[in-house]
Amino acid sequence: DITSAALEPERFDNYEVGLKWNVRPSLNLTAAIYQLDRTNTRATDPADPSRVVLTGEQRSKGLELGLSGEITPQWHVSAGFAWQDVEVRKTTSAAPKGRTIPLVPEQQVSFWSRYDFTPRFGAGLGVYHQSKSFTSISNAVVLPAFTRVDAAAFIRLSANIAGQLNVENILGNRYFASAFNDNNIMPGAPTTARATLRFNF
């Protein structure tokens, strides 16, 4: 279109190594480190979200760890950790070398645990945390770090009917989830409950 016709295609060079370890048959651990180099990169203009600006080159480096499976037949867990460093590596008129890429927190941590107290009833509790990030390539406005706690309850009413209740952000924390530019910032959802009823035939 008219805003991107002058921009050359982006190029991606990705290097990654990982491992997977079955701690036990029902529990596995994964790990990966990576480096992603991009050229001819583009971003939304912080002053005018309808415009696209050229940001030159950027590099993403990171580490990801994951654990998922069963601790016991009744206890299921899923956990993850991510560390990432993403920066501009070539100065352009839109951003000097060293700027941090927007909406990329340096750290993200998640943990979810579900325990089935009986074959018919279970409950889950989860925590999600991410560190601060920037709203745009200007790096002028910061989205603060936040932590959110979620919960769920599961019940099987019969062989063919099951119910589920999910409550997100049970502590009612106020936070900013994302942004479109420096002055168009999206707040996170308040405490939200959602009930689901499933029928199997």
PDB file of C-alpha atoms in Angstrom:
ATOM      1  CA  ASP A   1       0.000   0.000   0.000  1.00  0.00           C
ATOM      2  CA  ILE A   2       0.991   3.657  -0.134  1.00  0.00           C
ATOM      3  CA  THR A   3       2.575   3.626   3.344  1.00  0.00           C
ATOM      4  CA  SER A   4       4.852   0.625   2.763  1.00  0.00           C
ATOM      5  CA  ALA A   5       5.508   0.589  -0.995  1.00  0.00           C
ATOM      6  CA  ALA A   6       8.940   2.171  -0.508  1.00  0.00           C
ATOM      7  CA  LEU A   7      10.029  -0.346   2.135  1.00  0.00           C
ATOM      8  CA  GLU A   8      12.061  -3.344   1.034  1.00  0.00           C
ATOM      9  CA  PRO A   9      11.119  -6.831   2.257  1.00  0.00           C
ATOM     10  CA  GLU A  10      12.399  -7.845   5.664  1.00  0.00           C
ATOM     11  CA  ARG A  11      14.970 -10.609   6.012  1.00  0.00           C
ATOM     12  CA  PHE A  12      15.109 -13.036   8.943  1.00  0.00           C
ATOM     13  CA  ASP A  13      18.120 -15.095  10.031  1.00  0.00           C
ATOM     14  CA  ASN A  14      17.299 -17.316  12.991  1.00  0.00           C
ATOM     15  CA  TYR A  15      19.690 -19.445  15.045  1.00  0.00           C
ATOM     16  CA  GLU A  16      18.319 -21.668  17.772  1.00  0.00           C
ATOM     17  CA  VAL A  17      19.311 -24.665  19.856  1.00  0.00           C
ATOM     18  CA  GLY A  18      17.072 -26.508  22.295  1.00  0.00           C
ATOM     19  CA  LEU A  19      16.573 -29.613  24.326  1.00  0.00           C
ATOM     20  CA  LYS A  20      13.744 -31.690  25.703  1.00  0.00           C
ATOM     21  CA  TRP A  21      14.074 -33.907  28.763  1.00  0.00           C
ATOM     22  CA  ASN A  22      11.409 -36.338  29.904  1.00  0.00           C
ATOM     23  CA  VAL A  23      11.899 -36.029  33.641  1.00  0.00           C
ATOM     24  CA  ARG A  24       9.370 -38.837  33.884  1.00  0.00           C
ATOM     25  CA  PRO A  25       7.002 -40.281  31.284  1.00  0.00           C
ATOM     26  CA  SER A  26       4.298 -37.753  32.179  1.00  0.00           C
ATOM     27  CA  LEU A  27       6.504 -34.714  32.913  1.00  0.00           C
ATOM     28  CA  ASN A  28       8.826 -32.968  30.475  1.00  0.00           C
ATOM     29  CA  LEU A  29      11.242 -30.060  30.582  1.00  0.00           C
ATOM     30  CA  THR A  30      12.153 -27.967  27.540  1.00  0.00           C
ATOM     31  CA  ALA A  31      14.818 -25.309  27.038  1.00  0.00           C
ATOM     32  CA  ALA A  32      15.922 -23.186  24.102  1.00  0.00           C
ATOM     33  CA  ILE A  33      18.276 -20.318  23.380  1.00  0.00           C
ATOM     34  CA  TYR A  34      17.996 -18.293  20.180  1.00  0.00           C
ATOM     35  CA  GLN A  35      19.192 -15.318  18.200  1.00  0.00           C
ATOM     36  CA  LEU A  36      17.022 -13.722  15.515  1.00  0.00           C
ATOM     37  CA  ASP A  37      18.519 -11.081  13.227  1.00  0.00           C
ATOM     38  CA  ARG A  38      16.205  -8.982  11.051  1.00  0.00           C
ATOM     39  CA  THR A  39      17.022  -6.384   8.414  1.00  0.00           C
ATOM     40  CA  ASN A  40      14.860  -3.731   6.745  1.00  0.00           C
ATOM     41  CA  THR A  41      12.673  -3.745   9.842  1.00  0.00           C
ATOM     42  CA  ARG A  42       9.709  -1.438  10.249  1.00  0.00           C
ATOM     43  CA  ALA A  43       7.584  -0.100  13.085  1.00  0.00           C
ATOM     44  CA  THR A  44       4.569   2.113  13.720  1.00  0.00           C
ATOM     45  CA  ASP A  45       5.399   5.803  13.858  1.00  0.00           C
ATOM     46  CA  PRO A  46       5.016   6.850  17.537  1.00  0.00           C
ATOM     47  CA  ALA A  47       3.614  10.236  16.493  1.00  0.00           C
ATOM     48  CA  ASP A  48       1.248   8.946  13.796  1.00  0.00           C
ATOM     49  CA  PRO A  49       0.016   5.316  14.048  1.00  0.00           C
ATOM     50  CA  SER A  50      -1.172   5.426  10.435  1.00  0.00           C
ATOM     51  CA  ARG A  51       2.443   5.730   9.227  1.00  0.00           C
ATOM     52  CA  VAL A  52       5.142   3.074   9.023  1.00  0.00           C
ATOM     53  CA  VAL A  53       8.788   3.985   9.658  1.00  0.00           C
ATOM     54  CA  LEU A  54      11.955   2.095   8.791  1.00  0.00           C
ATOM     55  CA  THR A  55      13.981   1.006  11.818  1.00  0.00           C
ATOM     56  CA  GLY A  56      16.934  -0.588  10.013  1.00  0.00           C
ATOM     57  CA  GLU A  57      18.157  -3.738  11.729  1.00  0.00           C
ATOM     58  CA  GLN A  58      17.297  -5.442  14.972  1.00  0.00           C
ATOM     59  CA  ARG A  59      18.480  -8.437  16.966  1.00  0.00           C
ATOM     60  CA  SER A  60      16.503 -10.603  19.362  1.00  0.00           C
ATOM     61  CA  LYS A  61      18.334 -12.814  21.841  1.00  0.00           C
ATOM     62  CA  GLY A  62      16.538 -14.995  24.333  1.00  0.00           C
ATOM     63  CA  LEU A  63      16.186 -17.998  26.573  1.00  0.00           C
ATOM     64  CA  GLU A  64      13.001 -20.024  27.086  1.00  0.00           C
ATOM     65  CA  LEU A  65      12.342 -22.686  29.728  1.00  0.00           C
ATOM     66  CA  GLY A  66       9.197 -24.780  30.073  1.00  0.00           C
ATOM     67  CA  LEU A  67       7.887 -27.498  32.358  1.00  0.00           C
ATOM     68  CA  SER A  68       4.618 -29.315  31.716  1.00  0.00           C
ATOM     69  CA  GLY A  69       2.910 -32.532  32.673  1.00  0.00           C
ATOM     70  CA  GLU A  70       1.832 -34.426  35.768  1.00  0.00           C
ATOM     71  CA  ILE A  71       3.487 -34.345  39.176  1.00  0.00           C
ATOM     72  CA  THR A  72       0.983 -37.016  40.246  1.00  0.00           C
ATOM     73  CA  PRO A  73      -2.024 -38.427  38.368  1.00  0.00           C
ATOM     74  CA  GLN A  74      -4.162 -35.787  40.122  1.00  0.00           C
ATOM     75  CA  TRP A  75      -1.742 -32.841  39.940  1.00  0.00           C
ATOM     76  CA  HIS A  76      -1.018 -31.164  36.597  1.00  0.00           C
ATOM     77  CA  VAL A  77       1.401 -28.250  36.156  1.00  0.00           C
ATOM     78  CA  SER A  78       2.529 -25.954  33.371  1.00  0.00           C
ATOM     79  CA  ALA A  79       5.282 -23.394  33.921  1.00  0.00           C
ATOM     80  CA  GLY A  80       7.356 -21.184  31.685  1.00  0.00           C
ATOM     81  CA  PHE A  81      10.105 -18.581  31.838  1.00  0.00           C
ATOM     82  CA  ALA A  82      11.337 -16.352  29.027  1.00  0.00           C
ATOM     83  CA  TRP A  83      14.179 -13.842  28.945  1.00  0.00           C
ATOM     84  CA  GLN A  84      14.618 -11.725  25.824  1.00  0.00           C
ATOM     85  CA  ASP A  85      16.711  -8.786  24.708  1.00  0.00           C
ATOM     86  CA  VAL A  86      15.562  -7.025  21.530  1.00  0.00           C
ATOM     87  CA  GLU A  87      17.263  -3.884  20.234  1.00  0.00           C
ATOM     88  CA  VAL A  88      17.824  -1.782  17.141  1.00  0.00           C
ATOM     89  CA  ARG A  89      21.284  -2.440  15.682  1.00  0.00           C
ATOM     90  CA  LYS A  90      21.445   0.213  12.947  1.00  0.00           C
ATOM     91  CA  THR A  91      20.649   3.896  13.291  1.00  0.00           C
ATOM     92  CA  THR A  92      17.903   5.352  11.089  1.00  0.00           C
ATOM     93  CA  SER A  93      15.963   8.602  11.195  1.00  0.00           C
ATOM     94  CA  ALA A  94      13.235   6.771  13.142  1.00  0.00           C
ATOM     95  CA  ALA A  95      15.406   5.194  15.841  1.00  0.00           C
ATOM     96  CA  PRO A  96      19.068   5.284  16.866  1.00  0.00           C
ATOM     97  CA  LYS A  97      21.106   2.158  17.458  1.00  0.00           C
ATOM     98  CA  GLY A  98      20.477   0.693  20.915  1.00  0.00           C
ATOM     99  CA  ARG A  99      16.748   1.482  21.171  1.00  0.00           C
ATOM    100  CA  THR A 100      14.608  -1.305  22.615  1.00  0.00           C
ATOM    101  CA  ILE A 101      11.869  -2.800  20.437  1.00  0.00           C
ATOM    102  CA  PRO A 102       8.407  -1.924  21.827  1.00  0.00           C
ATOM    103  CA  LEU A 103       6.044  -4.311  23.606  1.00  0.00           C
ATOM    104  CA  VAL A 104       8.822  -6.805  24.362  1.00  0.00           C
ATOM    105  CA  PRO A 105       9.252  -7.348  28.116  1.00  0.00           C
ATOM    106  CA  GLU A 106      12.677  -8.539  29.175  1.00  0.00           C
ATOM    107  CA  GLN A 107      11.182 -11.248  31.403  1.00  0.00           C
ATOM    108  CA  GLN A 108       7.962 -13.256  31.370  1.00  0.00           C
ATOM    109  CA  VAL A 109       7.013 -15.901  33.930  1.00  0.00           C
ATOM    110  CA  SER A 110       3.920 -18.084  33.983  1.00  0.00           C
ATOM    111  CA  PHE A 111       2.755 -20.896  36.239  1.00  0.00           C
ATOM    112  CA  TRP A 112      -0.468 -22.888  36.170  1.00  0.00           C
ATOM    113  CA  SER A 113      -1.410 -25.730  38.518  1.00  0.00           C
ATOM    114  CA  ARG A 114      -4.512 -27.901  38.469  1.00  0.00           C
ATOM    115  CA  TYR A 115      -5.419 -30.451  41.109  1.00  0.00           C
ATOM    116  CA  ASP A 116      -8.261 -32.951  40.745  1.00  0.00           C
ATOM    117  CA  PHE A 117      -9.594 -33.585  44.247  1.00  0.00           C
ATOM    118  CA  THR A 118     -11.985 -36.253  42.980  1.00  0.00           C
ATOM    119  CA  PRO A 119     -12.668 -37.746  39.533  1.00  0.00           C
ATOM    120  CA  ARG A 120     -15.510 -35.220  39.252  1.00  0.00           C
ATOM    121  CA  PHE A 121     -14.054 -32.027  40.775  1.00  0.00           C
ATOM    122  CA  GLY A 122     -10.832 -30.091  40.270  1.00  0.00           C
ATOM    123  CA  ALA A 123      -9.450 -26.591  40.752  1.00  0.00           C
ATOM    124  CA  GLY A 124      -6.631 -24.567  39.254  1.00  0.00           C
ATOM    125  CA  LEU A 125      -4.549 -21.532  40.137  1.00  0.00           C
ATOM    126  CA  GLY A 126      -2.171 -19.597  37.920  1.00  0.00           C
ATOM    127  CA  VAL A 127       0.194 -16.631  38.059  1.00  0.00           C
ATOM    128  CA  TYR A 128       1.480 -14.572  35.137  1.00  0.00           C
ATOM    129  CA  HIS A 129       4.172 -11.893  35.418  1.00  0.00           C
ATOM    130  CA  GLN A 130       5.938  -9.735  32.896  1.00  0.00           C
ATOM    131  CA  SER A 131       8.515  -7.001  33.346  1.00  0.00           C
ATOM    132  CA  LYS A 132       8.192  -3.488  31.980  1.00  0.00           C
ATOM    133  CA  SER A 133       8.246  -2.717  28.266  1.00  0.00           C
ATOM    134  CA  PHE A 134       8.077   0.310  25.991  1.00  0.00           C
ATOM    135  CA  THR A 135       4.963   1.455  24.154  1.00  0.00           C
ATOM    136  CA  SER A 136       6.736   2.416  20.904  1.00  0.00           C
ATOM    137  CA  ILE A 137      10.079   2.682  19.153  1.00  0.00           C
ATOM    138  CA  SER A 138      10.554   6.116  20.757  1.00  0.00           C
ATOM    139  CA  ASN A 139      11.194   4.420  24.148  1.00  0.00           C
ATOM    140  CA  ALA A 140       9.623   7.513  25.740  1.00  0.00           C
ATOM    141  CA  VAL A 141       6.696   5.794  27.492  1.00  0.00           C
ATOM    142  CA  VAL A 142       6.929   2.676  29.670  1.00  0.00           C
ATOM    143  CA  LEU A 143       4.315   0.016  30.333  1.00  0.00           C
ATOM    144  CA  PRO A 144       4.962  -0.919  33.984  1.00  0.00           C
ATOM    145  CA  ALA A 145       5.610  -4.490  35.051  1.00  0.00           C
ATOM    146  CA  PHE A 146       2.569  -6.389  36.308  1.00  0.00           C
ATOM    147  CA  THR A 147       1.479  -9.649  37.870  1.00  0.00           C
ATOM    148  CA  ARG A 148      -1.918 -11.288  37.349  1.00  0.00           C
ATOM    149  CA  VAL A 149      -3.474 -14.183  39.265  1.00  0.00           C
ATOM    150  CA  ASP A 150      -6.099 -16.426  37.648  1.00  0.00           C
ATOM    151  CA  ALA A 151      -8.166 -19.330  38.968  1.00  0.00           C
ATOM    152  CA  ALA A 152     -10.522 -21.996  37.687  1.00  0.00           C
ATOM    153  CA  ALA A 153     -12.860 -24.738  38.905  1.00  0.00           C
ATOM    154  CA  PHE A 154     -13.848 -27.865  36.982  1.00  0.00           C
ATOM    155  CA  ILE A 155     -16.777 -30.197  37.622  1.00  0.00           C
ATOM    156  CA  ARG A 156     -18.115 -33.228  35.770  1.00  0.00           C
ATOM    157  CA  LEU A 157     -21.869 -33.364  36.227  1.00  0.00           C
ATOM    158  CA  SER A 158     -22.323 -36.620  34.328  1.00  0.00           C
ATOM    159  CA  ALA A 159     -20.552 -38.770  31.765  1.00  0.00           C
ATOM    160  CA  ASN A 160     -21.636 -36.344  29.035  1.00  0.00           C
ATOM    161  CA  ILE A 161     -21.808 -32.966  30.801  1.00  0.00           C
ATOM    162  CA  ALA A 162     -18.949 -30.938  32.278  1.00  0.00           C
ATOM    163  CA  GLY A 163     -18.790 -27.421  33.669  1.00  0.00           C
ATOM    164  CA  GLN A 164     -15.940 -24.963  34.095  1.00  0.00           C
ATOM    165  CA  LEU A 165     -15.570 -21.577  35.800  1.00  0.00           C
ATOM    166  CA  ASN A 166     -12.590 -19.336  34.972  1.00  0.00           C
ATOM    167  CA  VAL A 167     -11.811 -16.164  36.896  1.00  0.00           C
ATOM    168  CA  GLU A 168      -9.114 -13.925  35.451  1.00  0.00           C
ATOM    169  CA  ASN A 169      -7.282 -11.322  37.540  1.00  0.00           C
ATOM    170  CA  ILE A 170      -8.898 -12.466  40.779  1.00  0.00           C
ATOM    171  CA  LEU A 171      -7.017  -9.853  42.821  1.00  0.00           C
ATOM    172  CA  GLY A 172      -8.333  -7.035  40.645  1.00  0.00           C
ATOM    173  CA  ASN A 173      -4.883  -5.645  39.820  1.00  0.00           C
ATOM    174  CA  ARG A 174      -4.795  -2.594  37.563  1.00  0.00           C
ATOM    175  CA  TYR A 175      -2.277  -2.854  34.747  1.00  0.00           C
ATOM    176  CA  PHE A 176      -1.644  -1.969  31.117  1.00  0.00           C
ATOM    177  CA  ALA A 177      -1.700  -4.943  28.765  1.00  0.00           C
ATOM    178  CA  SER A 178      -0.549  -3.421  25.459  1.00  0.00           C
ATOM    179  CA  ALA A 179      -0.264  -0.225  23.406  1.00  0.00           C
ATOM    180  CA  PHE A 180      -0.671   1.014  19.852  1.00  0.00           C
ATOM    181  CA  ASN A 181       1.654   4.002  20.319  1.00  0.00           C
ATOM    182  CA  ASP A 182       2.758   6.421  23.059  1.00  0.00           C
ATOM    183  CA  ASN A 183      -0.721   7.850  23.680  1.00  0.00           C
ATOM    184  CA  ASN A 184      -3.005   4.922  22.816  1.00  0.00           C
ATOM    185  CA  ILE A 185      -2.511   2.439  25.649  1.00  0.00           C
ATOM    186  CA  MET A 186      -4.748  -0.531  26.403  1.00  0.00           C
ATOM    187  CA  PRO A 187      -5.576  -1.306  30.061  1.00  0.00           C
ATOM    188  CA  GLY A 188      -5.739  -4.895  31.247  1.00  0.00           C
ATOM    189  CA  ALA A 189      -9.093  -6.489  31.947  1.00  0.00           C
ATOM    190  CA  PRO A 190     -10.503  -6.167  35.490  1.00  0.00           C
ATOM    191  CA  THR A 191     -11.647  -9.220  37.409  1.00  0.00           C
ATOM    192  CA  THR A 192     -13.520 -11.290  34.830  1.00  0.00           C
ATOM    193  CA  ALA A 193     -15.489 -14.516  35.315  1.00  0.00           C
ATOM    194  CA  ARG A 194     -16.513 -16.872  32.521  1.00  0.00           C
ATOM    195  CA  ALA A 195     -18.623 -20.024  32.909  1.00  0.00           C
ATOM    196  CA  THR A 196     -18.657 -22.829  30.333  1.00  0.00           C
ATOM    197  CA  LEU A 197     -20.920 -25.857  30.042  1.00  0.00           C
ATOM    198  CA  ARG A 198     -19.856 -28.646  27.671  1.00  0.00           C
ATOM    199  CA  PHE A 199     -22.008 -31.467  26.299  1.00  0.00           C
ATOM    200  CA  ASN A 200     -20.565 -34.597  24.694  1.00  0.00           C
ATOM    201  CA  PHE A 201     -22.667 -36.876  22.553  1.00  0.00           C
TER     202      PHE A 201
END
